[in-house]
Amino acid sequence: MPLSHTLSKPNTFRKLAETAQAIAETRGSNAKIARCSQYFSTLENDRDLDLAACFLGEGAFSDVSGKRASVGSRTTSTLAADFCEIDYDLVFKPCKTATGSASETIEKLFTNIQEAKDKWSGRGLSLEEVKNIYDRLYEVSSRNDKQQILQESWEQMTPLEVKYFIRIMGRGSLRIGFESKSITSALAKAFDHPVKDIRHVHMLTGSIGKTAVMAKNNQLHEADFQLFQPVAFMLASPVESRSVEDFEAYVAEEKFDGMRCQLHAKGDEVKIFSRDLNDISGSFPEIIKEFAAKELPGTVLDGEICVYKEDTIQPFQLLQQRMGVKKPSKKIQKEYPVALISFDVLYHNEETLFAKPLTERRKLLNELSGEYQLPVTIQKAITAEEDVDVLFKQALEHGNEGLMLKHKHSAYEYGQRKKSWLKVKQPGGSLDTIMMYAHAGSGKRGGTYSDFTLGVSVREDERYEEEFIPIGKAYGGYTDDELKKLNARIKEITAEKYGPTLGLYPDIVIELEFDDIQVNKRTKANYTLRFPRFKAIRWDLSPDDVDTLKDVERLFEEKLNQERLGQAQNPSFEVK
DNA sequence: ATTGGCTGCCC
DNA sequence: ATTCTGC
DNA sequence: GCAGAATGGGCAGCCAAT
């Protein structure tokens, strides 16, 4: 069979890469959807459709598979440099800075460099073969083995294929203006089903590939919720309390600064899943044991895991030291005792409750709390903004993050960020900082400096010799227009260039907003900021006006002195 | 046996 | 997590 | 109003270098 014929077959990886590129170059979401839909229609084989939908919509592995390639930009980039026989630091890195994308750089280099072209066998791979490569990458662990597999694969791919192979392998976006919403629309169009049906089945199965196959074979109605298979979480939209209109329609509960989780239980079988649908049961054995002992009938709960010690909810930083621990020792379990505080019930006694209004789900949750001794959040009625203000203050006193306002009649809208759940938070503070370094952006921000290191003043601080020291980085909170102005000014105040980073003369003052200050001994300042973002570019201020490290220390002390109220007084959760 | 770099995944 | 932009 | 895209800090786990 002639090569060209083989390669034009729809089930080749080349066809998928070409389709992705065509989608990227197409303007307008409807046109993109049409282009993708047409591609899906050409895939005759179920397995190929499964893989194609998974690659375009989720990546190398289905979200619920728990598998990862564990290949990052360093591994791919150094190998790419070797592949082209160029120096990584001297040639590859500058190219990456210019294009703003490692995979884009690799595509360009492979297209233009003879050493890379010489390695190409031109054989081409099927979707199934590429899937096998991803599986092999998951199975090996050393970087050498991973690079060996990558090298062999790239020899059989065109530069365009390599680009998408890398993007699919990572957990990030394909950056073709086409994420899960568009994929579901494309499947709806290709196989003639309502978008909402496709979306619903996607939520239930957790797999876009499976959903695609079911859509093709008219099996969407067969999809059903299954215990121990996690569903996407309902998310909340940020609001300022003054912008809420009908307070009576909402109930308030405190927003815990912990780890969101979905618990599935039946008898002594219990599993918990993280927001990204990873199985995190192993990290919290005492929660598993505790719920196993309760012998619940088939039940799914939505809640938050917190470190809870001496009747007090402990800071998130303490929980962080447990989150990633795969097999926590007895010592760790004792030092960081955790509690799962539930706030919703999604399934009980063979019945899914997603479509029921919140009030009804809550009624059941309260009953379960009484029957099985489950800690649940306390919901409070509100009628006006003043109520929210009072409750918000109480939440902060508990060491909680803020308030959730939940629409009383809302269904559990999984996987979506709607206005049924609102989160009310308040910035932890702000600092006037100096811009110290500017870093090259990537993707659509390629070619500009879009990411900045901000510093506080230590000019009159005997502990330091320099004028300013970094306190955090920020990349957002400015408009595209402001970014242009910043880039113009940066050109004029560049002192040094280190690869993708510019060292700047002190000139631009940024009002930096953040949610929290934390101690971090590994940094020069000893402190870092949680969720730093631009609040304003202070063209009106000069480097002399920048806040000092002593100001940071003072803010931190103030925070520490606000003692956390134990749950014994005025609790934010209870057992009915 | 330690340390540092890379990766994934919580917020 | 947060934020801005295009549709 | 939603979806998409580009990015923050910090932790554990794992591998590579020393």
Coordinates of N, CA and C in Angstrom, one line a residue, chain A residues 27 50 73 106 125 171 241 255-256 291 321 342 476 479 524 532 540:
Chain A
R27 N -11.1 30.4 13.1 CA -11.7 31.5 14.0 C -13.2 31.2 14.2
D50 N -12.6 6.7 20.7 CA -12.3 6.8 22.1 C -11.0 7.5 22.3
S73 N 8.5 19.7 31.1 CA 9.2 20.5 30.0 C 10.7 20.3 30.0
I106 N 10.0 23.3 19.6 CA 10.4 22.0 19.1 C 9.9 21.8 17.7
L125 N 2.4 6.9 12.8 CA 1.9 6.1 13.9 C 0.4 6.2 13.9
R171 N -0.5 17.7 31.2 CA -1.8 17.8 31.7 C -2.5 19.2 31.4
S241 N -20.0 40.7 48.5 CA -21.3 40.5 49.1 C -22.3 41.6 48.6
K255 N -16.7 28.9 54.7 CA -15.9 28.2 53.7 C -14.6 27.8 54.4
F256 N -14.4 26.5 54.4 CA -13.2 26.0 55.1 C -12.0 26.1 54.2
F291 N -15.2 6.1 58.5 CA -16.4 6.0 57.8 C -16.8 4.5 57.5
Q321 N 1.1 19.6 54.7 CA 2.2 18.6 55.1 C 1.6 17.2 55.2
S342 N -18.8 17.5 56.1 CA -19.6 17.4 54.9 C -20.5 18.6 54.8
G476 N -0.9 38.5 36.9 CA -2.3 38.9 36.5 C -2.9 40.0 37.4
T479 N -4.7 44.6 32.8 CA -5.3 44.4 31.5 C -4.3 44.3 30.4
K524 N 14.7 34.7 50.9 CA 15.5 35.7 51.4 C 14.7 36.5 52.5
P532 N -0.7 36.0 45.1 CA -0.4 37.4 44.8 C -1.0 37.8 43.5
D540 N 2.0 56.7 40.0 CA 2.2 57.9 40.9 C 3.2 57.8 42.0

